[in-house]
Amino acid sequence: MAQLKPDYKYVKCFPEYDSYFVDATKEDNGSFKGYCSSHITNDLTSSTYNNGYLIEPCVKFVQFLTLLSEKHSDDKVHGCIYLYYWLYHDVLSKNESTYNTITLFETFAKAYMQHKNDAQIYLDYVKNITNDVFINIQKLAVLYDNLENFKNNMSCDSNKCNCAHNIVDLYTKYIDDCRKGVNTEFCNELDNFRNMYNKHMEKPNECDEVQKILPSARITDNTLIIITPFFTRFGLWFSSKRRNKKHIRKHLAKEEHEHFESRTKNDNISNNNRAYHIQYRASANN
């Protein structure tokens, strides 16, 4: 069974898959409606889902998977995750649990099976999405969506600058876990997002009050910030100690030299005086 690794790098491609989705779902397909209607009626209870409403999303699902089946294997994985997120975000409007999202995916995949026989590949992909991974996908998708809107001068709640404010607030919240050393893959992608945001904010924009530089999500950057001054101070202290010791040795050597010269001078004076007294006493005895 295909395994999904939580590298999260594909989330930044969601805007690209938005374009694929629009292209794939341009035309209506009557046969797909028949496939969808049959499985929605038989597999989903009307108390849980609005069955009539789900016909159109199911048709779009089948159309998009049909396009995706012609893509490279990596595109299939990424596109499948995009489709899973689309079901949760757009079709279920974020109000249903992840379990209901997978149920809807499985039901729509059955409709796709009547058209093509590779549906199991996509089912295997999404079954490997854990709840934690999907939560992180949602977080990254919201960040990239806000950045895309900001880049394209689209508003967030009637104000373009709100997109940047949203990014700063959410990013600051999300990196808390990174500072604790958890969610490594997720934090790596947060850092990739941060690089994109910082790069874009180097360009002139009208949102002067918005934070232009996001801090790194990687804990190693903070470690370097803490350690570097420590070694700098230690280096200065050690260098100062060496200079002080060198100065002390030089000072002691100077004192020792001066003391030796003083003793030599005094000894010479003492010897001269002794010689004088000997000569004087010899003269007196004569």
C-alpha atoms as one frame of an Amber mdcrd trajectory, in Angstrom:
protein
   0.000   0.000   0.000   1.287   3.502  -0.844   2.602   5.365   2.176   2.139
   9.085   2.661   5.093  10.817   4.267   4.216  14.017   6.140   6.716  16.251
   4.345   4.001  18.898   3.758   5.887  20.444   0.825   2.946  19.782  -1.482
   0.636  22.158   0.424   2.193  25.199  -1.239   1.052  23.690  -4.562  -2.627
  23.881  -3.617  -3.159  27.139  -5.596  -1.771  25.333  -8.646  -4.218  22.488
  -8.100  -7.001  25.047  -7.832  -6.298  25.836 -11.486  -6.248  22.135 -12.391
  -9.568  21.713 -10.621 -11.207  24.571 -12.533  -9.983  23.156 -15.856 -11.130
  19.634 -15.008 -14.642  20.652 -13.954 -15.515  23.120 -16.714 -17.864  20.822
 -18.596 -20.851  18.933 -17.265 -20.849  15.143 -17.537 -24.185  13.377 -17.471
 -22.793   9.874 -17.026 -20.870  10.921 -13.922 -24.112  12.234 -12.414 -25.611
   8.780 -12.736 -22.636   7.148 -11.020 -22.710   9.675  -8.193 -26.450   9.598
  -7.621 -26.457   5.826  -7.266 -23.685   5.620  -4.646 -24.749   8.693  -2.686
 -28.269   7.313  -2.355 -27.136   3.809  -1.388 -24.098   4.573   0.797 -24.889
   7.826   2.618 -27.755   8.458   5.017 -29.795  11.567   4.342 -29.743  12.454
   8.051 -25.974  12.934   7.892 -25.619  14.443   4.438 -27.728  16.535   2.121
 -27.748  13.956  -0.648 -29.053  16.248  -3.370 -26.376  18.818  -2.631 -23.602
  16.198  -2.922 -24.315  15.231  -6.549 -22.464  18.203  -8.023 -19.369  17.899
  -5.741 -19.229  14.179  -6.541 -19.211  14.873 -10.285 -16.381  17.391  -9.820
 -14.519  14.835  -7.710 -14.735  12.233 -10.487 -13.737  14.787 -13.138 -10.686
  15.898 -11.162  -9.525  12.337 -10.445  -9.890  11.585 -14.156  -7.499  14.438
 -14.938  -5.204  13.416 -12.079  -4.947   9.842 -13.368  -2.994  11.167 -16.357
  -0.424  12.941 -14.171   2.931  11.852 -12.740   2.808   9.742  -9.565   3.913
  12.660  -7.337   1.173  14.822  -8.823  -1.293  12.070  -8.043  -0.294  12.036
  -4.380  -0.356  15.807  -4.018  -3.542  16.188  -6.034  -5.221  13.507  -3.973
  -4.366  15.349  -0.741  -5.649  18.550  -2.324  -8.918  16.798  -3.183  -9.251
  15.485   0.367  -8.723  18.996   1.720 -11.221  20.366  -0.811 -13.891  17.946
   0.440 -13.335  19.044   4.017 -12.946  22.771   3.371 -15.351  23.453   0.509
 -17.890  20.629   0.427 -18.321  19.980   4.138 -17.496  23.611   4.980 -15.169
  22.537   7.810 -18.160  21.579   9.967 -17.775  17.810   9.715 -15.223  15.560
  11.382 -12.239  14.070   9.562 -14.030  10.712   9.723 -16.899  12.096   7.641
 -14.420  13.480   5.146 -12.921  10.046   4.557 -16.418   8.546   4.300 -17.320
  11.059   1.608 -14.045  10.405  -0.209 -14.702   6.652  -0.224 -18.255   7.119
  -1.527 -17.186   9.461  -4.328 -14.313   7.080  -5.166 -16.863   4.308  -5.763
 -18.527   6.520  -8.362 -15.107   7.070  -9.939 -14.520   3.284 -10.032 -17.356
   2.931 -12.513 -15.363   5.166 -14.841 -11.742   4.111 -14.159 -10.130   1.259
 -12.260  -7.306   3.017 -10.359  -9.402   4.385  -7.483  -7.719   2.154  -4.893
  -4.470   4.093  -5.317  -6.147   7.276  -4.135  -7.982   5.520  -1.323  -4.667
   4.177  -0.039  -3.206   7.686  -0.057  -5.926   9.252   2.045  -6.219   6.339
   4.477  -2.642   7.072   5.515  -3.485  10.638   6.510  -3.576  10.726  10.298
  -5.650  13.297  12.123  -2.515  15.151  13.281  -1.144  15.303   9.749  -4.436
  16.592   8.378  -4.595  19.307  11.058  -1.118  20.461  10.009  -2.177  20.397
   6.349  -5.073  22.686   7.215  -2.785  25.095   9.084  -0.354  25.334   6.198
  -3.145  25.640   3.633  -4.576  28.653   5.464  -1.146  30.311   5.621  -0.467
  29.772   1.923  -3.987  30.878   1.024  -3.497  34.161   2.886  -0.113  34.677
   1.249  -1.564  33.993  -2.194  -4.333  36.525  -1.568  -1.829  39.090  -0.327
   0.430  38.606  -3.356  -2.486  38.985  -5.768  -3.914  42.056  -4.019  -6.998
  40.172  -2.931  -8.727  41.216   0.253  -9.195  39.276   3.466 -12.362  40.554
   5.139 -12.418  43.643   2.871  -8.794  44.588   3.575  -5.679  43.292   1.836
  -3.501  43.997   4.875  -5.656  41.655   6.941  -4.123  38.800   4.943  -0.668
  39.727   6.238  -1.982  40.253   9.771  -3.565  36.798   9.636  -0.266  35.295
   8.535   1.711  36.891  11.365  -0.835  35.889  14.014  -1.182  32.296  12.821
   2.534  31.743  12.205   3.407  33.070  15.663   0.888  30.670  17.164   2.048
  27.658  15.146   5.772  27.950  15.938   5.180  27.447  19.670   5.389  23.670
  19.220   8.497  24.073  17.085  10.253  25.848  19.945   9.514  22.743  22.046
  11.253  20.524  19.503   8.182  18.691  18.139   6.572  18.368  14.669   9.887
  18.521  12.821   8.482  18.049   9.289   5.716  20.562   9.915   8.203  23.076
  11.338  10.482  22.662   8.328   7.593  23.611   6.056   6.719  26.527   8.328
  10.274  27.735   7.815   9.911  27.361   4.047   6.747  29.441   4.249   8.538
  32.021   6.380  11.234  32.388   3.686   8.572  32.998   1.033   6.791  35.568
   3.203   9.984  37.425   4.150  11.093  37.484   0.509   7.785  38.937  -0.634
   7.742  41.544   2.136  11.029  42.962   0.847   8.942  44.489  -1.942   7.175
  47.813  -1.319   3.586  47.469  -0.113   0.997  49.664   1.554   0.831  47.613
   4.772   3.505  49.488   6.718   2.162  48.497  10.123   2.439  44.758   9.389
   5.406  42.743  10.673   7.745  42.310   7.707  10.070  39.596   9.028   8.894
  36.307  10.521  11.275  34.552  12.953  12.596  31.100  12.156  10.558  28.100
  13.238  13.699  26.021  13.634  14.954  25.639  17.178  18.584  25.457  16.016
  18.515  29.127  15.060  17.645  30.081  18.644  20.368  27.804  19.989  22.941
  29.604  17.909  21.684  32.959  19.109  22.085  31.855  22.721  25.397  30.054
  22.381  27.266  32.568  20.252  27.304  35.430  22.820  28.276  32.903  25.523
  31.388  31.886  23.660  32.076  35.483  22.740  31.985  36.526  26.370  34.027
  33.490  27.354  36.529  34.311  24.639  36.846  37.877  25.884  37.166  36.666
  29.482  39.759  34.038  28.550  41.683  36.519  26.407  41.563  39.035  29.241
  42.840  36.405  31.673  45.724  35.566  29.378  46.595  39.231  28.989  46.435
  39.722  32.757  48.646  36.702  33.399  51.098  37.871  30.774  51.108  41.328
  32.334  51.665  39.860  35.811  54.565  37.693  34.619  56.104  40.675  32.880
  55.638  42.813  35.971  57.137  40.143  38.254  60.081  39.679  35.922  60.676
  43.434  35.962  60.510  43.542  39.757  62.829  40.550  40.019  65.300  42.188
  37.641  65.174  45.482  39.531  65.559  43.641  42.831  68.576  41.742  41.477
  70.176  44.981  40.237  69.513  46.614  43.602  71.079  43.712  45.487  74.092
  43.708  43.168  74.555  47.450  43.655  74.258  47.147  47.431  76.681  44.219
  47.498  79.201  46.282  45.508  78.853  49.201  47.915  79.230  46.846  50.883
  82.343  45.252  49.370  83.873  48.676  48.698  83.196  49.769  52.267  84.731
  46.566  53.617  87.868  47.108  51.526  88.114  50.712  52.754  87.893  49.669
  56.422  90.553  47.003  55.972  92.922  49.537  54.364  92.220  52.114  57.097
  92.904  49.674  59.930  96.118  48.528  58.256  97.359  52.158  58.003  96.518
  52.864  61.644  98.501  49.878  62.901 101.560  51.017  60.984
